[in-house]
Coordinates of C-alpha atoms and ligand atoms in Angstrom, one line a residue:
M1 CA 160.9 97.0 -35.9
A2 CA 157.3 94.8 -36.8
L3 CA 155.4 95.7 -39.9
L4 CA 151.5 95.9 -40.4
F5 CA 150.9 94.4 -44.1
F6 CA 147.1 95.4 -44.8
S7 CA 145.7 95.1 -49.0
E8 CA 143.0 92.8 -50.1
D9 CA 144.5 93.1 -53.8
D10 CA 148.2 92.5 -53.2
D11 CA 149.3 88.9 -52.0
P12 CA 150.9 89.2 -48.3
V13 CA 153.0 86.5 -48.7
A14 CA 154.7 86.9 -52.6
W15 CA 155.1 91.1 -50.3
S16 CA 156.9 89.3 -47.6
A17 CA 159.2 86.7 -49.3
A18 CA 160.7 90.0 -51.2
L19 CA 160.9 91.7 -48.4
R20 CA 162.5 88.8 -46.3
A21 CA 165.0 88.2 -48.9
R22 CA 166.0 92.1 -48.6
L23 CA 165.5 92.3 -45.2
P24 CA 165.9 89.1 -43.3
D25 CA 165.5 90.3 -39.7
L26 CA 162.0 91.9 -40.5
D27 CA 159.1 91.4 -38.6
I28 CA 156.0 91.1 -41.1
R29 CA 152.5 91.1 -39.6
V30 CA 150.0 90.0 -41.8
W31 CA 146.5 92.2 -41.0
P32 CA 144.4 90.1 -39.5
A33 CA 147.2 88.2 -37.0
I34 CA 148.9 91.4 -35.8
G35 CA 149.9 90.0 -32.8
S36 CA 150.2 93.1 -30.4
P37 CA 149.6 96.7 -31.4
E38 CA 152.0 98.1 -29.5
E39 CA 155.0 96.1 -31.7
I40 CA 154.1 97.8 -34.9
E41 CA 156.2 100.4 -35.6
A42 CA 155.7 100.9 -39.5
A43 CA 152.6 99.8 -42.1
L44 CA 152.9 98.8 -45.6
V45 CA 149.3 99.0 -47.2
W46 CA 146.3 99.8 -49.7
L47 CA 143.3 100.9 -48.8
P48 CA 143.4 100.3 -45.2
P49 CA 140.3 100.3 -43.5
P50 CA 139.8 103.8 -41.8
G51 CA 140.3 103.5 -38.6
L52 CA 143.6 100.4 -38.3
L53 CA 146.6 102.9 -38.9
A54 CA 145.4 105.3 -35.9
S55 CA 145.0 101.7 -33.8
L56 CA 148.9 101.5 -33.9
P57 CA 150.1 103.0 -30.7
R58 CA 153.6 103.8 -32.0
L59 CA 153.9 103.6 -35.6
R60 CA 156.4 105.9 -36.9
A61 CA 155.7 106.1 -40.9
I62 CA 152.8 104.7 -43.5
F63 CA 153.9 102.6 -46.7
S64 CA 151.5 103.2 -49.6
L65 CA 151.6 100.1 -51.7
G66 CA 149.9 102.4 -54.3
A67 CA 151.0 105.9 -55.6
G68 CA 147.5 107.1 -55.6
V69 CA 147.2 108.2 -51.6
D70 CA 144.0 110.0 -52.4
A71 CA 141.8 106.7 -50.2
M72 CA 144.2 107.5 -47.6
L73 CA 144.6 110.9 -46.6
A74 CA 140.8 111.2 -46.7
D75 CA 140.5 108.8 -43.6
P76 CA 139.9 111.4 -40.8
T77 CA 141.9 109.1 -38.0
L78 CA 144.9 109.1 -40.3
P79 CA 148.0 109.3 -37.7
D80 CA 150.2 112.9 -38.6
L81 CA 153.1 110.6 -39.7
P82 CA 155.5 110.3 -42.9
L83 CA 153.8 108.9 -45.5
C84 CA 155.4 107.4 -48.1
R85 CA 153.5 106.6 -51.6
M86 CA 154.9 103.7 -54.1
V87 CA 157.3 104.9 -56.4
D88 CA 158.7 102.2 -58.4
P89 CA 159.4 100.4 -61.6
S90 CA 157.3 97.9 -62.5
L91 CA 154.3 100.3 -61.8
T92 CA 155.4 102.6 -64.2
A93 CA 156.0 100.6 -67.0
T94 CA 152.6 98.6 -66.4
M95 CA 151.0 102.2 -66.9
A96 CA 153.1 103.1 -69.7
E97 CA 152.0 100.0 -71.2
Y98 CA 148.1 100.3 -70.7
V99 CA 148.2 103.3 -71.7
L100 CA 150.3 103.0 -75.1
A101 CA 147.6 99.5 -75.7
C102 CA 144.8 101.8 -75.5
V103 CA 146.6 105.0 -77.8
L104 CA 147.4 102.2 -80.1
W105 CA 143.8 100.7 -80.1
Y106 CA 142.0 103.8 -81.1
H107 CA 145.2 105.1 -83.6
R108 CA 143.8 101.8 -85.1
Q109 CA 140.6 102.6 -85.1
F110 CA 139.6 99.2 -83.5
D111 CA 137.2 100.8 -81.7
V112 CA 135.0 102.2 -84.9
Y113 CA 135.8 98.3 -86.0
A114 CA 134.2 97.0 -82.9
R115 CA 130.9 98.8 -83.5
Q116 CA 131.1 98.1 -86.9
Q117 CA 131.2 94.7 -86.2
A118 CA 128.6 94.7 -83.9
E119 CA 126.9 95.9 -87.0
R120 CA 128.2 93.4 -89.4
R121 CA 130.1 96.4 -91.2
W122 CA 132.8 95.6 -93.3
K123 CA 134.6 99.2 -94.3
L124 CA 138.1 100.1 -94.1
H125 CA 139.3 103.5 -92.9
L126 CA 143.3 103.7 -93.1
P127 CA 145.1 105.1 -90.4
G128 CA 147.0 108.3 -90.4
P129 CA 150.8 107.8 -89.1
A130 CA 151.4 107.9 -85.5
A131 CA 152.5 111.1 -85.8
A132 CA 149.3 112.5 -86.6
T133 CA 147.6 111.5 -83.7
R134 CA 148.3 114.3 -80.5
V135 CA 147.8 112.4 -77.0
G136 CA 147.5 114.5 -74.6
V137 CA 148.7 113.5 -70.4
M138 CA 146.8 115.6 -68.0
G139 CA 149.9 114.7 -65.1
L140 CA 153.3 114.3 -65.8
G141 CA 154.3 112.8 -62.6
V142 CA 156.4 109.5 -62.0
L143 CA 153.4 108.0 -64.2
G144 CA 152.4 111.0 -66.7
S145 CA 155.7 111.5 -67.8
A146 CA 157.4 107.8 -68.2
T147 CA 154.1 107.1 -69.9
A148 CA 154.4 110.5 -72.7
A149 CA 157.9 109.8 -72.9
T150 CA 156.6 106.2 -73.9
L151 CA 153.7 107.5 -76.6
A152 CA 156.5 109.7 -78.1
A153 CA 159.1 107.1 -79.1
H154 CA 156.5 105.3 -79.9
G155 CA 155.8 108.2 -82.9
F156 CA 152.6 110.4 -81.6
T157 CA 152.4 113.9 -81.2
V158 CA 152.8 113.9 -77.5
R159 CA 151.6 117.1 -75.1
G160 CA 151.2 116.9 -71.4
W161 CA 150.0 118.9 -69.0
S162 CA 151.0 119.9 -64.9
R163 CA 150.1 122.2 -62.2
T164 CA 154.0 123.7 -62.7
P165 CA 156.0 123.7 -65.5
R166 CA 157.5 120.1 -66.4
A167 CA 159.9 118.8 -69.1
V168 CA 159.6 115.8 -71.2
A169 CA 162.0 114.7 -73.7
G170 CA 159.9 114.8 -77.5
V171 CA 156.5 116.2 -75.0
E172 CA 155.0 120.0 -76.0
C173 CA 154.5 120.6 -71.8
F174 CA 151.6 122.7 -70.2
A175 CA 151.3 124.3 -67.4
G176 CA 148.3 125.3 -64.7
Q177 CA 144.9 126.9 -65.8
P178 CA 146.7 129.1 -68.5
G179 CA 148.1 126.3 -70.7
L180 CA 145.3 124.5 -69.7
G181 CA 143.3 125.4 -73.1
T182 CA 145.8 125.0 -75.5
F183 CA 146.9 121.5 -74.3
L184 CA 142.9 120.4 -74.5
A185 CA 142.9 121.9 -78.1
G186 CA 145.8 119.6 -79.4
A187 CA 144.5 116.2 -77.7
D188 CA 142.4 114.2 -80.3
I189 CA 143.5 111.3 -77.3
L190 CA 142.8 112.9 -74.2
V191 CA 145.5 110.9 -71.1
C192 CA 144.3 111.3 -67.5
L193 CA 146.9 110.4 -65.1
L194 CA 146.4 113.2 -62.4
P195 CA 146.0 112.2 -58.3
L196 CA 142.7 113.2 -57.1
T197 CA 143.3 116.4 -55.3
R198 CA 140.8 119.2 -53.9
E199 CA 141.5 120.5 -57.6
T200 CA 141.3 117.5 -59.6
E201 CA 138.0 116.4 -58.3
D202 CA 135.4 116.5 -61.1
I203 CA 137.9 117.9 -62.9
L204 CA 136.8 116.3 -66.4
N205 CA 133.9 118.2 -67.3
A206 CA 132.0 119.3 -69.4
A207 CA 133.4 122.2 -69.6
L208 CA 136.8 120.2 -70.0
L209 CA 135.5 118.1 -72.2
D210 CA 134.2 120.7 -74.4
R211 CA 137.6 121.9 -75.0
L212 CA 138.8 119.4 -76.7
P213 CA 138.8 118.8 -80.7
E214 CA 135.6 117.8 -81.5
G215 CA 135.3 113.2 -82.1
A216 CA 138.1 113.7 -79.3
R217 CA 139.0 109.7 -77.0
L218 CA 139.0 109.7 -73.3
I219 CA 141.7 107.1 -71.1
Q220 CA 140.6 107.9 -67.4
V221 CA 143.7 105.9 -65.5
G222 CA 144.0 108.9 -62.7
R223 CA 140.7 108.0 -60.1
G224 CA 136.8 108.1 -60.8
R225 CA 136.0 110.9 -58.8
Q226 CA 138.0 113.2 -61.5
L227 CA 135.6 111.8 -63.8
V228 CA 131.7 114.0 -63.9
E229 CA 129.9 110.5 -65.5
A230 CA 126.5 112.5 -66.5
D231 CA 129.1 115.0 -68.5
L232 CA 130.8 112.0 -70.3
L233 CA 127.6 111.0 -71.1
A234 CA 126.2 113.7 -72.4
A235 CA 129.5 113.9 -74.2
L236 CA 129.7 110.7 -75.6
D237 CA 126.3 111.2 -76.8
T238 CA 126.5 114.8 -78.7
G239 CA 129.8 113.3 -80.6
R240 CA 132.5 115.7 -78.5
L241 CA 133.6 113.1 -77.6
V242 CA 133.5 109.6 -79.6
H243 CA 135.2 106.9 -76.8
A244 CA 136.5 106.7 -73.6
T245 CA 138.2 104.6 -71.8
L246 CA 137.6 103.8 -68.3
D247 CA 140.4 102.0 -65.5
V248 CA 138.5 103.9 -62.2
V249 CA 135.0 105.1 -61.8
R250 CA 133.7 107.2 -58.7
E251 CA 132.5 103.7 -56.9
E252 CA 134.3 100.7 -57.4
P253 CA 133.3 98.4 -57.8
L254 CA 131.2 99.8 -61.0
P255 CA 127.3 98.7 -59.6
P256 CA 125.5 96.0 -61.9
A257 CA 122.8 98.8 -63.0
H258 CA 126.0 101.6 -64.0
P259 CA 124.9 103.0 -67.5
F260 CA 128.7 102.3 -68.7
W261 CA 128.7 98.6 -67.9
T262 CA 126.5 98.6 -71.5
H263 CA 127.4 101.6 -73.2
P264 CA 128.7 101.2 -76.8
R265 CA 131.3 104.0 -76.7
I266 CA 132.7 102.9 -73.6
R267 CA 135.3 100.1 -72.6
L268 CA 136.0 99.6 -68.8
T269 CA 138.7 97.5 -67.0
P270 CA 138.7 96.5 -63.5
H271 CA 141.4 99.3 -61.9
S272 CA 144.5 97.0 -63.3
A273 CA 145.8 100.1 -65.7
S274 CA 149.4 99.5 -63.6
Y275 CA 150.3 97.4 -60.6
C276 CA 153.9 96.6 -58.6
Q277 CA 155.5 93.1 -58.4
P278 CA 156.7 92.3 -54.9
A279 CA 159.9 91.5 -56.4
T280 CA 161.0 95.4 -57.6
G281 CA 158.0 97.3 -54.9
A282 CA 160.0 95.7 -52.3
A283 CA 163.4 97.4 -52.6
T284 CA 161.6 100.4 -52.2
V285 CA 160.0 99.7 -48.9
A286 CA 163.4 98.2 -47.8
E287 CA 164.9 101.1 -48.3
N288 CA 162.1 103.3 -46.8
I289 CA 162.3 100.5 -43.7
R290 CA 166.5 101.1 -43.0
R291 CA 166.2 104.5 -43.5
L292 CA 163.0 104.6 -40.9
R293 CA 165.7 102.0 -38.5
D294 CA 168.8 105.0 -39.1
G295 CA 166.7 107.8 -39.0
R296 CA 167.4 109.3 -42.1
A297 CA 164.6 111.1 -44.2
L298 CA 162.5 108.9 -46.3
L299 CA 161.7 108.4 -50.5
H300 CA 158.4 109.8 -51.7
V301 CA 156.6 111.5 -48.9
V302 CA 153.6 112.7 -49.7
D303 CA 152.6 116.1 -49.0
R304 CA 149.8 116.3 -47.5
Q305 CA 149.2 120.0 -47.9
R306 CA 149.2 119.0 -52.3
G307 CA 147.1 116.0 -51.7
Y308 CA 150.1 113.6 -53.1
Ligands
LIG1 P1 152.9 112.3 -59.1 O1 154.7 111.5 -59.3 O2 152.7 112.8 -57.7 O3 152.3 112.8 -60.0 C1 151.0 113.6 -60.4 C2 151.2 114.6 -61.2 O4 150.0 115.3 -61.3 C3 152.3 115.8 -61.5 O5 153.0 116.3 -62.7 C4 151.6 117.0 -60.8 O6 151.9 118.1 -61.0 C5 150.0 116.8 -61.5 N1 149.3 117.7 -61.0 C6 148.6 117.3 -59.1 N2 148.0 118.0 -59.3 C7 147.3 118.9 -60.3 C8 146.6 120.2 -60.9 N3 145.5 120.5 -60.3 N4 146.9 120.8 -62.0 C9 147.8 120.1 -62.9 N5 148.9 118.9 -62.3 C10 148.0 118.6 -61.2 O7 152.1 111.0 -59.2 P2 152.2 109.2 -60.1 O8 153.0 108.7 -59.0 O9 152.4 109.8 -61.6 O10 150.7 108.8 -60.6 C11 149.6 109.8 -60.7 C12 148.0 108.6 -60.2 O11 147.8 108.5 -61.3 C13 148.0 108.6 -58.6 O12 147.8 109.4 -57.9 C14 146.7 107.6 -58.9 O13 145.4 108.5 -58.7 C15 146.5 106.9 -60.8 N6 147.0 105.7 -60.6 C16 146.4 105.1 -61.3 C17 146.9 103.1 -60.8 C18 146.0 102.5 -62.0 O14 146.1 101.6 -61.9 N7 144.9 102.9 -62.2 C19 147.5 103.2 -60.9 C20 149.2 104.3 -59.9 C21 148.5 105.4 -60.1 P3 153.5 119.1 -60.0 O15 154.3 117.9 -61.6 O16 153.7 120.2 -61.3 O17 153.6 118.1 -59.5
LIG2 C1 146.9 102.6 -57.8 O1 146.0 102.5 -57.9 C2 147.5 103.1 -57.4 O2 147.7 104.4 -57.0 O3 148.9 102.5 -57.7

């Protein structure tokens, strides 16, 4: 079986070595040197150009190098084959680490101190205990539940929100539209870890931000198209939100003239919140390739109707 590898962000050499360590006979074709398209039966990809997967006539399964598959689902030529997303301990751990770092930064008022430094102002703000800071995590899936649990273990008061009811130890859980208002009202820091779907596009809008406590902060690590950017700027102007950390934006890379670059109350990172290490991610992919070879059910198959 030949496997196509395509990613402009991931290292094909490291991935090939990690996969061969588990499946020594695997024939890996790194794009664009793919040889005969008829020989490719599986694809391991991140942001493949639209049409690439459709050009492989004997493809049997698609494995995503990322957790979110919205970009692939948006390709109208995407073949109707099992599409498996990445679920991996390094992806989960790095997301929890990123969000914890941001929450600590806010809890210890580093955003306030950054503004004070710009004004050469020396003023102490004594922090309360971690439990006094309420963090709301939107999305309680693989990444959201691990992130919420990490924050709770650190002493923060954590609540979570999902489409269907979920239980996470130490986290107060809410679900669906009926639970959204109460969830938001108790989130001093809102973390978005939702997949991008028809329901979650533009979900971070003025109406939602208005339901947060005055002076809340936002950590957006889901997908850029979930945030209505003009509504964020307006909420920062009025003080409804005091700061936002954005790891994802509607257009990536962010265009040079975009107001987010220089906004004093926005901190940007370049879609770097979490990443999958080949050493561990290859275990998931190798297991799915074994399953594909044996005709067994694949792991982490995306529900295309649901969109994640
Ligand atoms: P997941 O396991 O599929 O979990 C998704 C969660 O979102 C589930 O709890 C789901 O609810 C909830 N959800 C979906 N639609 C909803 C809706 N309409 N209303 C309320 N809750 C909804 O996904 P994951 O692995 O945790 O990844 C989440 C997302 O993180 C990815 O899709 C990707 O966009 C983003 N991500 C970003 C980075 C980065 O570096 N910035 C890295 C990795 C992933 P149910 O539990 O009821 O199904
Ligand atoms: C990254 O954004 C991912 O979806 O894994």
